[in-house]
mmCIF file of C-alpha atoms (C1' of nucleotides) in Angstrom:
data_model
loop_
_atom_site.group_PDB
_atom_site.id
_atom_site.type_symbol
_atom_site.label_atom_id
_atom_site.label_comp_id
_atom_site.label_asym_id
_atom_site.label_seq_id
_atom_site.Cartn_x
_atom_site.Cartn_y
_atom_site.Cartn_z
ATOM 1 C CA UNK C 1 -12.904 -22.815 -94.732
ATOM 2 C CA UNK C 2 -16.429 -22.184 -94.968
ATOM 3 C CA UNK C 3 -15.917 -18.452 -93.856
ATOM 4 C CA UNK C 4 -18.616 -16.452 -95.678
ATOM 5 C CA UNK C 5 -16.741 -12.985 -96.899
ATOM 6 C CA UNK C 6 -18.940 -10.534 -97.512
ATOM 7 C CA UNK C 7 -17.868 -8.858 -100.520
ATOM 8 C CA UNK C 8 -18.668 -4.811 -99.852
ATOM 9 C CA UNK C 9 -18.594 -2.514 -102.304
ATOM 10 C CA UNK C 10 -16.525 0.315 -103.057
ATOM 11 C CA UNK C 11 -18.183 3.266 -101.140
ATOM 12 C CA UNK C 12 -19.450 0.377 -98.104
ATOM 13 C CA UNK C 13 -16.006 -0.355 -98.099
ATOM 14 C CA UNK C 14 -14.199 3.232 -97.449
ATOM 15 C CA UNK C 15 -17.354 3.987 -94.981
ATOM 16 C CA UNK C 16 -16.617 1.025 -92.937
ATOM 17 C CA UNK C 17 -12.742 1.563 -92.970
ATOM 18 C CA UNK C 18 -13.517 5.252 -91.160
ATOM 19 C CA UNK C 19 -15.848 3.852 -88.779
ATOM 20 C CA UNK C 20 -13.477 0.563 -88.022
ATOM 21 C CA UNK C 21 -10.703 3.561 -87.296
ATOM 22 C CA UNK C 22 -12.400 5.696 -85.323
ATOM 23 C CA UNK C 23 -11.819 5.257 -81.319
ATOM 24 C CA UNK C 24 -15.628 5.736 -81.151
ATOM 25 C CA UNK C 25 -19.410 6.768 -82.453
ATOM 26 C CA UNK C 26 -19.137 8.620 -85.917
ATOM 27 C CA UNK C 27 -22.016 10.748 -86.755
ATOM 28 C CA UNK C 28 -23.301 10.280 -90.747
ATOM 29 C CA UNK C 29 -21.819 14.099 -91.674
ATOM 30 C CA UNK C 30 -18.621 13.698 -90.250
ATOM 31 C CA UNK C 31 -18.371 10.312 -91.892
ATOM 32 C CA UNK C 32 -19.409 12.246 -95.227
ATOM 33 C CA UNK C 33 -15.948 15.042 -94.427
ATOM 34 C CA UNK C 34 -14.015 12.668 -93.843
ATOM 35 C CA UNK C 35 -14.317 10.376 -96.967
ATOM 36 C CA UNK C 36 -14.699 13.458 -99.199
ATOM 37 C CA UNK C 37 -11.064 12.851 -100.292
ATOM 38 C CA UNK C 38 -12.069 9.600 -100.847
ATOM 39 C CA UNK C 39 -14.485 10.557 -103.484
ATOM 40 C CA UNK C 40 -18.058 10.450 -101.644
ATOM 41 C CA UNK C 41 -19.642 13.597 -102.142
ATOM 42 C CA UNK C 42 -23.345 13.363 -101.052
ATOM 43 C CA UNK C 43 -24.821 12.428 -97.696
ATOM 44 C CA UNK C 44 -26.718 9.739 -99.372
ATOM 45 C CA UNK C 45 -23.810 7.598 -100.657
ATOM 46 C CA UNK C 46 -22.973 7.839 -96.841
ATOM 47 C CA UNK C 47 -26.449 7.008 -96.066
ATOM 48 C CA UNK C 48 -26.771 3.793 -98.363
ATOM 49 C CA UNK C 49 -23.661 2.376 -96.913
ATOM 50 C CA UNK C 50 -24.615 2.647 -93.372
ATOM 51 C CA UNK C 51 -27.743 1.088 -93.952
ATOM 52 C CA UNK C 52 -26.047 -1.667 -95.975
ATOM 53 C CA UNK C 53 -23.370 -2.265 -93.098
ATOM 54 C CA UNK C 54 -25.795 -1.951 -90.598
ATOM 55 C CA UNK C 55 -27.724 -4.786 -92.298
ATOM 56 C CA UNK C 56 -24.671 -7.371 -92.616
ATOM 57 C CA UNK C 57 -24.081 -6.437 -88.872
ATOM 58 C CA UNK C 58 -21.139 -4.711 -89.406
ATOM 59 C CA UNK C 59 -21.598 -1.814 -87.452
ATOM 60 C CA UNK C 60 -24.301 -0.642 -85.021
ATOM 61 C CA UNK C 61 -26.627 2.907 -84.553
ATOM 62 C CA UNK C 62 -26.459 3.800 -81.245
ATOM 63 C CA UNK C 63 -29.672 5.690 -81.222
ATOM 64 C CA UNK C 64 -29.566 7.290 -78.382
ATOM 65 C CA UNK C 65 -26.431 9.656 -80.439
ATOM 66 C CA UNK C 66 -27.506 8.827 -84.169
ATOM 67 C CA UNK C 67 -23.837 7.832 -84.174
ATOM 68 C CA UNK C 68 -22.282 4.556 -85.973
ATOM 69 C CA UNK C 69 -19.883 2.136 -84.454
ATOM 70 C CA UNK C 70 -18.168 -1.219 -85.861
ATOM 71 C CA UNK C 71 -19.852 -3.834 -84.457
ATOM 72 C CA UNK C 72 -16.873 -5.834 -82.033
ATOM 73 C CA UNK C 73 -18.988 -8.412 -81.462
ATOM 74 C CA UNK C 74 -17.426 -11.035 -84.047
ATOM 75 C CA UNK C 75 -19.807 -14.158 -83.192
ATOM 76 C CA UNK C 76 -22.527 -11.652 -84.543
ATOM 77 C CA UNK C 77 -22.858 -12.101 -87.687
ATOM 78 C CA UNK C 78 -25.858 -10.081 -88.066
ATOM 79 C CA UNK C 79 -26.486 -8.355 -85.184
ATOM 80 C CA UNK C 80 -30.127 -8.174 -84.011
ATOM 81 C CA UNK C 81 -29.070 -8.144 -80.250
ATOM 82 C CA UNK C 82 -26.873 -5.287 -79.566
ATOM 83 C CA UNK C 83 -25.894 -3.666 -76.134
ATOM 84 C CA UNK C 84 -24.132 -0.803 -75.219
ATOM 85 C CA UNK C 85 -22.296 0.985 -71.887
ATOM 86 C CA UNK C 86 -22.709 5.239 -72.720
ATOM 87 C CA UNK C 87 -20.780 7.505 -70.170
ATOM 88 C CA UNK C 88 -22.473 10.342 -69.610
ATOM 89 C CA UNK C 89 -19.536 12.496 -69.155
ATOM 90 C CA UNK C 90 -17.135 11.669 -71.575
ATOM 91 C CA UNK C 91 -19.428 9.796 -74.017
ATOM 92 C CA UNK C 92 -17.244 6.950 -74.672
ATOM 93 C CA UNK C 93 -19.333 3.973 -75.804
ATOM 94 C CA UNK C 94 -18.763 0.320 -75.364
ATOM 95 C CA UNK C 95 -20.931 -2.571 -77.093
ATOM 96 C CA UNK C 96 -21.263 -4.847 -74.239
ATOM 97 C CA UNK C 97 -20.646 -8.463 -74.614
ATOM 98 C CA UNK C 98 -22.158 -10.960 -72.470
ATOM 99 C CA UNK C 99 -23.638 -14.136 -72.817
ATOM 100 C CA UNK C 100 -25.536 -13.986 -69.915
ATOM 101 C CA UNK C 101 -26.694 -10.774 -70.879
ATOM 102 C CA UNK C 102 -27.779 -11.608 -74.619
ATOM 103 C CA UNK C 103 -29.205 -15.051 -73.344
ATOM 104 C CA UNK C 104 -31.380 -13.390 -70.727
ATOM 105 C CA UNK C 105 -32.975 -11.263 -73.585
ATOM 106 C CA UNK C 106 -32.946 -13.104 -75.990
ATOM 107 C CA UNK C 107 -35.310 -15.472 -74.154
ATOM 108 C CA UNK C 108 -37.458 -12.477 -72.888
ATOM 109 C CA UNK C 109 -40.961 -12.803 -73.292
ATOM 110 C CA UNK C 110 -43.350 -10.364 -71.871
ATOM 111 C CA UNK C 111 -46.797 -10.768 -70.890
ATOM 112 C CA UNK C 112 -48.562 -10.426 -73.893
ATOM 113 C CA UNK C 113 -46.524 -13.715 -75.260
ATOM 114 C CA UNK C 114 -44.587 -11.446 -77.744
ATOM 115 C CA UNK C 115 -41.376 -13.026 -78.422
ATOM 116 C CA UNK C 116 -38.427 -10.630 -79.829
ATOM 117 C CA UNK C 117 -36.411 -10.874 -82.810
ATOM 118 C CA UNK C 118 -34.346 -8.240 -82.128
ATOM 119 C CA UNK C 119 -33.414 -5.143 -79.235
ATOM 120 C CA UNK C 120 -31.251 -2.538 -78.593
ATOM 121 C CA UNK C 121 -30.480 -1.973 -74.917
ATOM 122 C CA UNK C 122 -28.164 1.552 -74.453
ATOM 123 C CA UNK C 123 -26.971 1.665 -70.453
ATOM 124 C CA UNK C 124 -26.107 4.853 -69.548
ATOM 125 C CA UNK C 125 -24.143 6.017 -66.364
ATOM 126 C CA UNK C 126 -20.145 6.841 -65.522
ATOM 127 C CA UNK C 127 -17.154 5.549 -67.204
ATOM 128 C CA UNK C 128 -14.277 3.999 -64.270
ATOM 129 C CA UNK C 129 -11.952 7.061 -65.527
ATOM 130 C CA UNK C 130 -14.860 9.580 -65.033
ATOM 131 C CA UNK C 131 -16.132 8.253 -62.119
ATOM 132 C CA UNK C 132 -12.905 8.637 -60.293
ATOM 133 C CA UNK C 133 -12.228 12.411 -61.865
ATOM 134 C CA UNK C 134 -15.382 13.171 -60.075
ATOM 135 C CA UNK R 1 -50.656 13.015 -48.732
ATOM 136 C CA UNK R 2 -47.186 13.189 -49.891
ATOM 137 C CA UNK R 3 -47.578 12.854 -53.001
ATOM 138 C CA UNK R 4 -45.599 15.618 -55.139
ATOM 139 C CA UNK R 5 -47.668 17.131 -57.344
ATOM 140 C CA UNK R 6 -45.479 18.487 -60.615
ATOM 141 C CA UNK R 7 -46.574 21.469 -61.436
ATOM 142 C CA UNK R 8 -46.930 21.798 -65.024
ATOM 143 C CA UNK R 9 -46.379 24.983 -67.120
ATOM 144 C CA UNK R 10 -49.429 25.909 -69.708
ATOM 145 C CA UNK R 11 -46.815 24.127 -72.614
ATOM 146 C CA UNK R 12 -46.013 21.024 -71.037
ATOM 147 C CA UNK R 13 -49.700 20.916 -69.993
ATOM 148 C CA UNK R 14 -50.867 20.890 -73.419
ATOM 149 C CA UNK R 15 -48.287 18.849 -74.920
ATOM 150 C CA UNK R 16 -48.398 16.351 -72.240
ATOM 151 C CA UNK R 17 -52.207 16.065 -73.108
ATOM 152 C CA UNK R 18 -52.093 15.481 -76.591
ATOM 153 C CA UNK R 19 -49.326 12.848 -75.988
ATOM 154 C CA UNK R 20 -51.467 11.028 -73.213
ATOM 155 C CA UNK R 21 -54.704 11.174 -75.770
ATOM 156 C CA UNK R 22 -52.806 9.306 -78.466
ATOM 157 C CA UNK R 23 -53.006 5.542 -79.422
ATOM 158 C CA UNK R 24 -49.102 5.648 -79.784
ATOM 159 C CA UNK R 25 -45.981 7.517 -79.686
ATOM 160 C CA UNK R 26 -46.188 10.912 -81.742
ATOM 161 C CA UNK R 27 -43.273 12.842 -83.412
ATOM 162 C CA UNK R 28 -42.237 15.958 -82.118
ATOM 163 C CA UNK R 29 -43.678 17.731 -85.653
ATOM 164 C CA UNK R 30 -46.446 15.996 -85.435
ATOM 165 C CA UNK R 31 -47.417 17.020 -81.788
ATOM 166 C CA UNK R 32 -46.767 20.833 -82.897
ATOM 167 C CA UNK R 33 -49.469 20.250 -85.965
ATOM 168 C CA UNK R 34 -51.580 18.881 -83.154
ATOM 169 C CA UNK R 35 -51.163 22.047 -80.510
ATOM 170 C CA UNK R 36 -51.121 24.888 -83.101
ATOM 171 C CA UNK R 37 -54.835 25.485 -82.551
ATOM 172 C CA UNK R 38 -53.712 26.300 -78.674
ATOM 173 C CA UNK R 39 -51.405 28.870 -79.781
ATOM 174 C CA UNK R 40 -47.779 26.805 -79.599
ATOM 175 C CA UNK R 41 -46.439 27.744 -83.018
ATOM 176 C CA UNK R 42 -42.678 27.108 -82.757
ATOM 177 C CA UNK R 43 -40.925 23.526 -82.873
ATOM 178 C CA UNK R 44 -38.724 25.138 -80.049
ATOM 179 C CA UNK R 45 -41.681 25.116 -77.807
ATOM 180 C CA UNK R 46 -42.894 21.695 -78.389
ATOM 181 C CA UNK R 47 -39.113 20.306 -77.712
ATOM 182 C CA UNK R 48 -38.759 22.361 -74.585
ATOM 183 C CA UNK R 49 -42.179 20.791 -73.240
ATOM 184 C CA UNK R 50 -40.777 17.585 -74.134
ATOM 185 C CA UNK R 51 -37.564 18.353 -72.781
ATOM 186 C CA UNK R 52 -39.072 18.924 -68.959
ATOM 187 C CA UNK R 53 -41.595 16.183 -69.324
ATOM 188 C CA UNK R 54 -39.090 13.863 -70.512
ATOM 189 C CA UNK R 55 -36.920 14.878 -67.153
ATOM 190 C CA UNK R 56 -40.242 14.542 -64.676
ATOM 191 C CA UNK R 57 -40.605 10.945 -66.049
ATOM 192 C CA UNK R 58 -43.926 11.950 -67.522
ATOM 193 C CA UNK R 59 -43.277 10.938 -71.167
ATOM 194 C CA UNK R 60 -40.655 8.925 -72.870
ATOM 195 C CA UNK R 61 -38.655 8.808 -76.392
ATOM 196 C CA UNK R 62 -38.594 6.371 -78.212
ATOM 197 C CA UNK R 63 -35.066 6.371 -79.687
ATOM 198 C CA UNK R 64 -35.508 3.996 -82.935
ATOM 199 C CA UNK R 65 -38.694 6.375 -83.804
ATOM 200 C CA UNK R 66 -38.027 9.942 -82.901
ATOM 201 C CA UNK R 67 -41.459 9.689 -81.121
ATOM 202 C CA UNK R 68 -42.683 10.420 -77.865
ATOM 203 C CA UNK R 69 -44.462 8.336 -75.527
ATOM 204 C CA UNK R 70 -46.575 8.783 -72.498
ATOM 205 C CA UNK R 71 -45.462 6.764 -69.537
ATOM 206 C CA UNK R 72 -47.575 4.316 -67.932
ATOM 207 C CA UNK R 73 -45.548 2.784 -65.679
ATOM 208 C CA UNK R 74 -47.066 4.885 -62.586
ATOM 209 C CA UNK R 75 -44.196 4.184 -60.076
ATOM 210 C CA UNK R 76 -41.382 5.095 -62.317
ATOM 211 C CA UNK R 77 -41.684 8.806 -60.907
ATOM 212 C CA UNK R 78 -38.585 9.777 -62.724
ATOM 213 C CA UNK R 79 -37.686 6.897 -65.427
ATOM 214 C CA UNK R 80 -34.414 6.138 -65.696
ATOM 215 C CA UNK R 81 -35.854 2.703 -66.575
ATOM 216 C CA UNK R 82 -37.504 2.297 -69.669
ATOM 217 C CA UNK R 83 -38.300 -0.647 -72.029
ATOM 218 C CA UNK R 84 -40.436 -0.859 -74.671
ATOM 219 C CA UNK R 85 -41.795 -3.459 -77.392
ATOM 220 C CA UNK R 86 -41.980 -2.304 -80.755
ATOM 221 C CA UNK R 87 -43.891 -4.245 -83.184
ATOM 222 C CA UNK R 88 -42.054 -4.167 -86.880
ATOM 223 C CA UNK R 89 -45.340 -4.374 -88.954
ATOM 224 C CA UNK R 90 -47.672 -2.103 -87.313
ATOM 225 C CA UNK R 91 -45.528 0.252 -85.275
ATOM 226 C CA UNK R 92 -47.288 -0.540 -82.093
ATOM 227 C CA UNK R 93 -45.268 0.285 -79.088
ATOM 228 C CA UNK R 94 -45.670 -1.037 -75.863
ATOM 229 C CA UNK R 95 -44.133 -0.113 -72.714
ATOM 230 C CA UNK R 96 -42.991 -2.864 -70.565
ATOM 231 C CA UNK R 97 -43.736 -3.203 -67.212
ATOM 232 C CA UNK R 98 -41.397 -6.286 -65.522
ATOM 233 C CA UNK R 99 -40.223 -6.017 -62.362
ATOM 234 C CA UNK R 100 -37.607 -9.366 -63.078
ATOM 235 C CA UNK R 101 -36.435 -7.573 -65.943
ATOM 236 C CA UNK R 102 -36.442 -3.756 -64.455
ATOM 237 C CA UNK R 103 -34.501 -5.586 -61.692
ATOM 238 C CA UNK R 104 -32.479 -7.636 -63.834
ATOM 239 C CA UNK R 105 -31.412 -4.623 -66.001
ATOM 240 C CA UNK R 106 -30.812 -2.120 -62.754
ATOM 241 C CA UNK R 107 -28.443 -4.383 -61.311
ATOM 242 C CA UNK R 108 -26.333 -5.493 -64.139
ATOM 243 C CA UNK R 109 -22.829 -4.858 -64.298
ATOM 244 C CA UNK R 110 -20.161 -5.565 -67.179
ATOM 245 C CA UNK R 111 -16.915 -6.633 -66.657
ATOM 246 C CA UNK R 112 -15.493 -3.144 -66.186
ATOM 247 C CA UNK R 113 -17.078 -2.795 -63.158
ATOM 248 C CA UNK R 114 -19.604 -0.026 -64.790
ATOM 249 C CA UNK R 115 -22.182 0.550 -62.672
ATOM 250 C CA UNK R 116 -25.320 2.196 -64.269
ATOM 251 C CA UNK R 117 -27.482 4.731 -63.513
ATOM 252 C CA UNK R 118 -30.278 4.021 -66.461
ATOM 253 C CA UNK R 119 -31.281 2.272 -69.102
ATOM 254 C CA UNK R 120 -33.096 2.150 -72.470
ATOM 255 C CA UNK R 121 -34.202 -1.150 -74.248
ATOM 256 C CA UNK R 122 -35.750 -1.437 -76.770
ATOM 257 C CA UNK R 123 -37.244 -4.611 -78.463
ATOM 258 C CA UNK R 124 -38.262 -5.322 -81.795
ATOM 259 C CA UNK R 125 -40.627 -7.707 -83.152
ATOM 260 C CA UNK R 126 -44.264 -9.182 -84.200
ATOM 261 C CA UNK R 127 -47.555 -8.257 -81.794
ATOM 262 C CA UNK R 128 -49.560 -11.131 -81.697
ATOM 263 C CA UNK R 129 -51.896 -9.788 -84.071
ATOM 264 C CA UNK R 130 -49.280 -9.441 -86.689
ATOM 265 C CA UNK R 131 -48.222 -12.583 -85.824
ATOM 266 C CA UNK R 132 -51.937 -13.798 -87.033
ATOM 267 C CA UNK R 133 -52.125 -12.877 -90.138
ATOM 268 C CA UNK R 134 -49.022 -13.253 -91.527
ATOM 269 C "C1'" DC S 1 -41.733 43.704 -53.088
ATOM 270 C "C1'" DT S 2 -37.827 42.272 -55.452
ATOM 271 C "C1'" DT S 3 -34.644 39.127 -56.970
ATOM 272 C "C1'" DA S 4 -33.787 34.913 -59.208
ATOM 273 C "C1'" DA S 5 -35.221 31.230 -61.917
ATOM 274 C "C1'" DT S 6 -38.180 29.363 -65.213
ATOM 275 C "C1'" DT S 7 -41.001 29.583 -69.045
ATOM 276 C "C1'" DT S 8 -42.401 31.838 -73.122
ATOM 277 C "C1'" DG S 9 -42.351 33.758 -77.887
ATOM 278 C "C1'" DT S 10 -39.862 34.421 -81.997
ATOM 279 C "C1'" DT S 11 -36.623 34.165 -85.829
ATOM 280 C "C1'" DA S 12 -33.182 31.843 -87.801
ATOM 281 C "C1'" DT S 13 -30.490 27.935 -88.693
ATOM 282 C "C1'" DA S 14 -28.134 23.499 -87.694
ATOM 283 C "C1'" DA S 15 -28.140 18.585 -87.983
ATOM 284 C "C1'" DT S 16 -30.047 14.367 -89.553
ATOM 285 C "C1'" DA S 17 -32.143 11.749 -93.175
ATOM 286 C "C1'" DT S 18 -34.732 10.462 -97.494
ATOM 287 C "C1'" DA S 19 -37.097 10.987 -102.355
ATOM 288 C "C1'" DA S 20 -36.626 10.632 -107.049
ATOM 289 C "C1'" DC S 21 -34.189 10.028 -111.136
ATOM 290 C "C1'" DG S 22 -31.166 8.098 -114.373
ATOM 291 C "C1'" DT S 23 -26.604 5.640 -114.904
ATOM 292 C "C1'" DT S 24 -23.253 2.181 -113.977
ATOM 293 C "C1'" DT S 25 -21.627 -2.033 -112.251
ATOM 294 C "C1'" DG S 26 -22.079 -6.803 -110.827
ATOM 295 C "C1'" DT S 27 -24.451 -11.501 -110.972
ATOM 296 C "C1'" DT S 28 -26.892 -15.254 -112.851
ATOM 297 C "C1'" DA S 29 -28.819 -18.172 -116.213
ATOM 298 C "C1'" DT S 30 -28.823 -19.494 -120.563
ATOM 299 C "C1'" DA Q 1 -20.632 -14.219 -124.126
ATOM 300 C "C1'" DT Q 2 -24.742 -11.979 -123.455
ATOM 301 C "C1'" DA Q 3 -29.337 -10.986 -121.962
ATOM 302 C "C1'" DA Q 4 -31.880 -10.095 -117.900
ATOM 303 C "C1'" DC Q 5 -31.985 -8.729 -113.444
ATOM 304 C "C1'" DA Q 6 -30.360 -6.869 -109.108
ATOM 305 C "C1'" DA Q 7 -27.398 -3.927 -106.544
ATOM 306 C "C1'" DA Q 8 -24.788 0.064 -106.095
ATOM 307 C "C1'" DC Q 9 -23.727 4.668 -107.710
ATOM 308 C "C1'" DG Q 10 -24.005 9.803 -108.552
ATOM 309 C "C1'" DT Q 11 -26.634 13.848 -108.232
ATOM 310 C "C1'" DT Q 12 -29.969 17.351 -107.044
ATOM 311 C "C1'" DA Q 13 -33.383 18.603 -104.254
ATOM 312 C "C1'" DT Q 14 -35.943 18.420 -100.173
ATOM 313 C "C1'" DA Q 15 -37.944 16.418 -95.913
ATOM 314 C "C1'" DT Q 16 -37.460 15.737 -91.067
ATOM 315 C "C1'" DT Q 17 -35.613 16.429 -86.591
ATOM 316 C "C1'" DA Q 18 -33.542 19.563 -83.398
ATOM 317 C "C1'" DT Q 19 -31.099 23.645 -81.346
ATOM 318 C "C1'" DA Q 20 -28.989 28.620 -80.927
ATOM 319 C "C1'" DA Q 21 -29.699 33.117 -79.479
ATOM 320 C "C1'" DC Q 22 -32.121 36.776 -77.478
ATOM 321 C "C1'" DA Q 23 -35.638 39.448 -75.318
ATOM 322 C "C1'" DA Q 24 -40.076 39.487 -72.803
ATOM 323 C "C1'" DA Q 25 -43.308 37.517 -69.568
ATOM 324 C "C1'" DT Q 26 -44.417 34.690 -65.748
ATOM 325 C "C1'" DT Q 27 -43.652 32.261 -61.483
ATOM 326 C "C1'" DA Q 28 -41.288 30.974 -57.048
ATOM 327 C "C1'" DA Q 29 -38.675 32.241 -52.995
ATOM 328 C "C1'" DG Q 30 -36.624 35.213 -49.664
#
DNA sequence: CTTAATTTGTTATAATATAACGTTTGTTAT
DNA sequence: ATAACAAACGTTATATTATAACAAATTAAG
């Protein structure tokens, strides 16, 4: 087993445990209520774990929400392509996986000849369940 | 001629000029410093400019940044389309104009039969001059 | 004209994020 | 084991980004 685990810290730890829990994007303050029992007190110890976690690719900002979600993406180890399906109605969010997708992108090169390291692509339109509500 | 011609209000005039003067995407407090000597004093009447503009297609935000962009893809009237290249050294931010891509992007659909109505990407990465002289 | 809708001006405040500082804990090399 | 260094922590204060609420002024449409 040449499995790399990433040994987190305490706080990194109980951050990532809310945000593996949560059914979808948690903002940084209600991260910060809900591991107040847990000891955290300040935004900032919130702060430097989602940076940290965001780093080893364990979780994702969708930007478009300043929200944080666990990355679901296993093969990513650290995450530098991420996608994401937003419904506007009900905001659920869904990282998108798909090879063809990522490859597509990945490979991208635009007309000046700059080649990317890294995106963040957010669709946004109606989830099945809202779409038939409507 | 039927070309629409959007009507701007005195606000959205001015902030839509200061935005379309600058070299690169501006913050929202930063366009208020910028506008104070034409009598907007509030942050609330920057954000509503940018609010309408943003809805006309006229200007973008750039998520990752906070910062507001003009568009200059002319025959995105109202752009639901956006993608940008965002250089990690010098902040530069370009927006990308590819039809393939555009078309790629419009017509994508994951595997829950999601069907979207826009998109933002955003790509991250070295210009060429950064590239340079590194 | 007059009614409705939009835009404006203004004050206050909410929500998101970082600076700066010193302390503690964890890792690595001797 | 311990010195030296790096990473994480705790804390206070503050910076940055954005919206609520309300009344007045302006503009568009019938």
């Amino acid at each position: 087993m040449t499995q790399k685990q990433e040994q987190l810290s305490k706080n990194q730890q109980i951050v990532l445990n809310i945000i593996e829990k949560a059914k979808g994007p948690l903002k940084a303050y209600s991260i910060l209520y809900n591991v107040q029992k847990r000891g955290i007190k300040a935004p900032l110890q919130v702060y430097r774990a989602l940076e940290k976690l965001i780093e080893i690719g364990k979780i994702h900002k969708i930007e478009s929400k300043n929200a944080f979600i666990a990355c679901k993406n296993s093969d990513c180890e650290i995450s530098k392509a991420t996608a994401f399906s937003i419904c506007n109605n009900c905001e659920h969010v869904k990282e998108i996986k798909n090879t063809k997708l990522s490859k597509y992108l990945s490979n991208f090169e635009d007309n000046s000849g700059m080649k990317y390291k890294k995106y963040n692509l957010e669709f946004f339109g109606l989830c099945r369940d809202c779409k038939l509500k409507q």
